[in-house]
Amino acid sequence: MDGFKIIVALLVVIVVSIIITQLLKRKAINDVYTNMENKHFDKCFEIMNKRWCKISFSGYEYLMLRLDVAMAVNSNKYVDECMDKLSTTYMNKKHQEQILYMGMTYYVEKENKKRCEWILKQLEKIKSNTVYLESLKLYHVFILKDGYYINDMEKEFADTDDIQTKKALASFLVIQYENVGNIEKMDKYKEILKGYQKEVT
């Protein structure tokens, strides 16, 4: 009987701990995103640095929270810190890919070639496939500013009937033809994009 009571007590403690953790997590998310919307970024980091906040999240969830704020602040320093913590934060491959791809889009916008190459190396390390290829595409088009994917995208554009896919491909082709100095082709796909926009309106 005593053993049974101990087991019940332990279960109660576990359930209560889970409930408290979930309540703290909700509070942290609400407080952080409310302050982020109001551009009180110092307050966001103040909340996230509190011990109760850190222990309420898994490593992945906490890193995602910090990364969201870092990108909202538009801070290279804080985004770099989040990326560097990946190696010491346990998470599955899918979550690593998600965070690395977010980092890739940020660094592409900043035209940070060194960090983009670092992201690609990290994706190679975890044997990423789809996310690695998508990141490599961004690297070629926006960082190296070449026309590496022109032939493949031209073929895909011709073969697909999906309008959204065609719009995405046309956008990439506009940029790549500008990269290689082919103004005629660039203007062609600009007109195609305008046509799709008219269809929407």
GROMACS .gro file of C-alpha atoms in nm:
model
  201
    1MET     CA    1   0.000   0.000   0.000
    2ASP     CA    2   0.278   0.240   0.089
    3GLY     CA    3   0.442   0.166  -0.244
    4PHE     CA    4   0.116   0.238  -0.425
    5LYS     CA    5   0.078   0.570  -0.244
    6ILE     CA    6   0.432   0.666  -0.341
    7ILE     CA    7   0.361   0.589  -0.707
    8VAL     CA    8   0.040   0.794  -0.698
    9ALA     CA    9   0.220   1.084  -0.531
   10LEU     CA   10   0.493   1.073  -0.794
   11LEU     CA   11   0.234   1.071  -1.074
   12VAL     CA   12   0.061   1.370  -0.919
   13VAL     CA   13   0.391   1.557  -0.897
   14ILE     CA   14   0.468   1.474  -1.262
   15VAL     CA   15   0.124   1.587  -1.383
   16VAL     CA   16   0.141   1.909  -1.182
   17SER     CA   17   0.493   1.977  -1.314
   18ILE     CA   18   0.372   1.929  -1.673
   19ILE     CA   19   0.078   2.165  -1.617
   20ILE     CA   20   0.298   2.431  -1.458
   21THR     CA   21   0.552   2.401  -1.741
   22GLN     CA   22   0.280   2.444  -2.004
   23LEU     CA   23   0.139   2.747  -1.821
   24LEU     CA   24   0.484   2.906  -1.798
   25LYS     CA   25   0.545   2.835  -2.166
   26ARG     CA   26   0.219   3.003  -2.266
   27LYS     CA   27   0.299   3.302  -2.047
   28ALA     CA   28   0.647   3.335  -2.200
   29ILE     CA   29   0.518   3.310  -2.557
   30ASN     CA   30   0.241   3.562  -2.491
   31ASP     CA   31   0.473   3.806  -2.312
   32VAL     CA   32   0.750   3.780  -2.571
   33TYR     CA   33   0.531   3.820  -2.878
   34THR     CA   34   0.326   4.100  -2.720
   35ASN     CA   35   0.645   4.292  -2.649
   36MET     CA   36   0.780   4.207  -2.994
   37GLU     CA   37   0.468   4.350  -3.161
   38ASN     CA   38   0.512   4.667  -2.956
   39LYS     CA   39   0.883   4.674  -3.049
   40HIS     CA   40   0.993   4.638  -2.685
   41PHE     CA   41   1.279   4.411  -2.784
   42ASP     CA   42   1.487   4.463  -2.470
   43LYS     CA   43   1.192   4.336  -2.269
   44CYS     CA   44   1.171   4.029  -2.496
   45PHE     CA   45   1.530   3.932  -2.420
   46GLU     CA   46   1.480   4.011  -2.052
   47ILE     CA   47   1.194   3.758  -2.041
   48MET     CA   48   1.380   3.494  -2.242
   49ASN     CA   49   1.687   3.521  -2.019
   50LYS     CA   50   1.487   3.435  -1.708
   51ARG     CA   51   1.546   3.085  -1.576
   52TRP     CA   52   1.174   2.997  -1.559
   53CYS     CA   53   1.146   3.078  -1.929
   54LYS     CA   54   1.446   2.868  -2.032
   55ILE     CA   55   1.331   2.556  -1.846
   56SER     CA   56   0.977   2.580  -1.988
   57PHE     CA   57   1.087   2.505  -2.344
   58SER     CA   58   1.268   2.228  -2.526
   59GLY     CA   59   1.602   2.332  -2.676
   60TYR     CA   60   1.443   2.366  -3.021
   61GLU     CA   61   1.146   2.571  -2.898
   62TYR     CA   62   1.365   2.807  -2.700
   63LEU     CA   63   1.605   2.860  -2.990
   64MET     CA   64   1.313   2.927  -3.227
   65LEU     CA   65   1.175   3.184  -2.986
   66ARG     CA   66   1.508   3.365  -2.965
   67LEU     CA   67   1.554   3.346  -3.341
   68ASP     CA   68   1.212   3.499  -3.406
   69VAL     CA   69   1.300   3.793  -3.182
   70ALA     CA   70   1.653   3.824  -3.326
   71MET     CA   71   1.511   3.849  -3.679
   72ALA     CA   72   1.246   4.097  -3.567
   73VAL     CA   73   1.521   4.311  -3.414
   74ASN     CA   74   1.714   4.265  -3.740
   75SER     CA   75   2.025   4.192  -3.535
   76ASN     CA   76   2.316   4.011  -3.699
   77LYS     CA   77   2.468   3.953  -3.356
   78TYR     CA   78   2.164   3.778  -3.210
   79VAL     CA   79   2.094   3.574  -3.523
   80ASP     CA   80   2.459   3.462  -3.526
   81GLU     CA   81   2.428   3.360  -3.161
   82CYS     CA   82   2.122   3.146  -3.239
   83MET     CA   83   2.296   2.976  -3.529
   84ASP     CA   84   2.608   2.908  -3.321
   85LYS     CA   85   2.399   2.747  -3.046
   86LEU     CA   86   2.272   2.481  -3.286
   87SER     CA   87   2.574   2.259  -3.225
   88THR     CA   88   2.510   2.251  -2.849
   89THR     CA   89   2.130   2.225  -2.864
   90TYR     CA   90   1.967   1.884  -2.899
   91MET     CA   91   1.698   1.859  -3.166
   92ASN     CA   92   1.601   1.631  -3.451
   93LYS     CA   93   1.710   1.673  -3.812
   94LYS     CA   94   1.384   1.834  -3.926
   95HIS     CA   95   1.412   2.104  -3.662
   96GLN     CA   96   1.777   2.167  -3.745
   97GLU     CA   97   1.684   2.210  -4.111
   98GLN     CA   98   1.405   2.452  -4.021
   99ILE     CA   99   1.633   2.675  -3.816
  100LEU     CA  100   1.917   2.659  -4.068
  101TYR     CA  101   1.684   2.753  -4.355
  102MET     CA  102   1.553   3.049  -4.156
  103GLY     CA  103   1.913   3.151  -4.104
  104MET     CA  104   1.984   3.108  -4.475
  105THR     CA  105   1.701   3.340  -4.580
  106TYR     CA  106   1.818   3.599  -4.328
  107TYR     CA  107   2.182   3.589  -4.442
  108VAL     CA  108   2.083   3.594  -4.809
  109GLU     CA  109   1.888   3.914  -4.748
  110LYS     CA  110   2.195   4.057  -4.574
  111GLU     CA  111   2.418   3.930  -4.857
  112ASN     CA  112   2.640   3.765  -4.595
  113LYS     CA  113   2.835   3.521  -4.812
  114LYS     CA  114   3.046   3.380  -4.530
  115ARG     CA  115   2.747   3.291  -4.315
  116CYS     CA  116   2.556   3.148  -4.612
  117GLU     CA  117   2.848   2.915  -4.681
  118TRP     CA  118   2.851   2.818  -4.313
  119ILE     CA  119   2.480   2.729  -4.334
  120LEU     CA  120   2.545   2.511  -4.640
  121LYS     CA  121   2.822   2.326  -4.455
  122GLN     CA  122   2.592   2.263  -4.158
  123LEU     CA  123   2.324   2.125  -4.388
  124GLU     CA  124   2.582   1.896  -4.547
  125LYS     CA  125   2.687   1.773  -4.202
  126ILE     CA  126   2.335   1.661  -4.114
  127LYS     CA  127   2.294   1.507  -4.461
  128SER     CA  128   2.008   1.736  -4.556
  129ASN     CA  129   1.871   1.697  -4.906
  130THR     CA  130   1.574   1.915  -5.002
  131VAL     CA  131   1.659   2.203  -4.768
  132TYR     CA  132   2.024   2.191  -4.875
  133LEU     CA  133   1.928   2.214  -5.243
  134GLU     CA  134   1.686   2.501  -5.177
  135SER     CA  135   1.952   2.684  -4.979
  136LEU     CA  136   2.209   2.622  -5.252
  137LYS     CA  137   1.969   2.774  -5.503
  138LEU     CA  138   1.936   3.090  -5.293
  139TYR     CA  139   2.314   3.103  -5.259
  140HIS     CA  140   2.371   3.088  -5.636
  141VAL     CA  141   2.097   3.331  -5.732
  142PHE     CA  142   2.134   3.596  -5.462
  143ILE     CA  143   2.491   3.564  -5.334
  144LEU     CA  144   2.697   3.445  -5.631
  145LYS     CA  145   2.451   3.627  -5.857
  146ASP     CA  146   2.490   3.382  -6.143
  147GLY     CA  147   2.257   3.199  -6.385
  148TYR     CA  148   2.336   2.847  -6.269
  149TYR     CA  149   1.971   2.732  -6.265
  150ILE     CA  150   1.849   2.904  -6.581
  151ASN     CA  151   1.833   2.596  -6.805
  152ASP     CA  152   1.666   2.376  -6.543
  153MET     CA  153   1.414   2.644  -6.452
  154GLU     CA  154   1.335   2.720  -6.817
  155LYS     CA  155   1.254   2.352  -6.869
  156GLU     CA  156   1.050   2.328  -6.549
  157PHE     CA  157   0.862   2.646  -6.644
  158ALA     CA  158   0.770   2.496  -6.980
  159ASP     CA  159   0.668   2.159  -6.833
  160THR     CA  160   0.447   2.272  -6.544
  161ASP     CA  161   0.086   2.386  -6.561
  162ASP     CA  162   0.074   2.507  -6.202
  163ILE     CA  163   0.042   2.886  -6.197
  164GLN     CA  164   0.204   2.934  -5.857
  165THR     CA  165   0.504   2.726  -5.965
  166LYS     CA  166   0.530   2.926  -6.288
  167LYS     CA  167   0.520   3.254  -6.093
  168ALA     CA  168   0.798   3.138  -5.860
  169LEU     CA  169   1.011   3.016  -6.150
  170ALA     CA  170   0.952   3.334  -6.349
  171SER     CA  171   1.064   3.542  -6.049
  172PHE     CA  172   1.385   3.343  -6.021
  173LEU     CA  173   1.445   3.365  -6.396
  174VAL     CA  174   1.403   3.745  -6.392
  175ILE     CA  175   1.675   3.773  -6.128
  176GLN     CA  176   1.909   3.524  -6.296
  177TYR     CA  177   1.880   3.683  -6.638
  178GLU     CA  178   1.958   4.015  -6.475
  179ASN     CA  179   2.258   3.848  -6.310
  180VAL     CA  180   2.397   3.735  -6.646
  181GLY     CA  181   2.307   4.057  -6.826
  182ASN     CA  182   2.043   3.913  -7.059
  183ILE     CA  183   1.799   4.207  -7.054
  184GLU     CA  184   1.578   4.067  -7.331
  185LYS     CA  185   1.505   3.748  -7.139
  186MET     CA  186   1.471   3.937  -6.813
  187ASP     CA  187   1.205   4.164  -6.967
  188LYS     CA  188   1.028   3.860  -7.113
  189TYR     CA  189   0.974   3.703  -6.772
  190LYS     CA  190   0.884   4.038  -6.618
  191GLU     CA  191   0.600   4.062  -6.868
  192ILE     CA  192   0.495   3.708  -6.787
  193LEU     CA  193   0.480   3.798  -6.418
  194LYS     CA  194   0.275   4.109  -6.495
  195GLY     CA  195   0.031   3.889  -6.686
  196TYR     CA  196  -0.016   3.664  -6.384
  197GLN     CA  197  -0.073   3.967  -6.160
  198LYS     CA  198  -0.343   4.098  -6.398
  199GLU     CA  199  -0.518   3.761  -6.385
  200VAL     CA  200  -0.534   3.785  -6.005
  201THR     CA  201  -0.679   4.137  -6.009
   0.00000   0.00000   0.00000
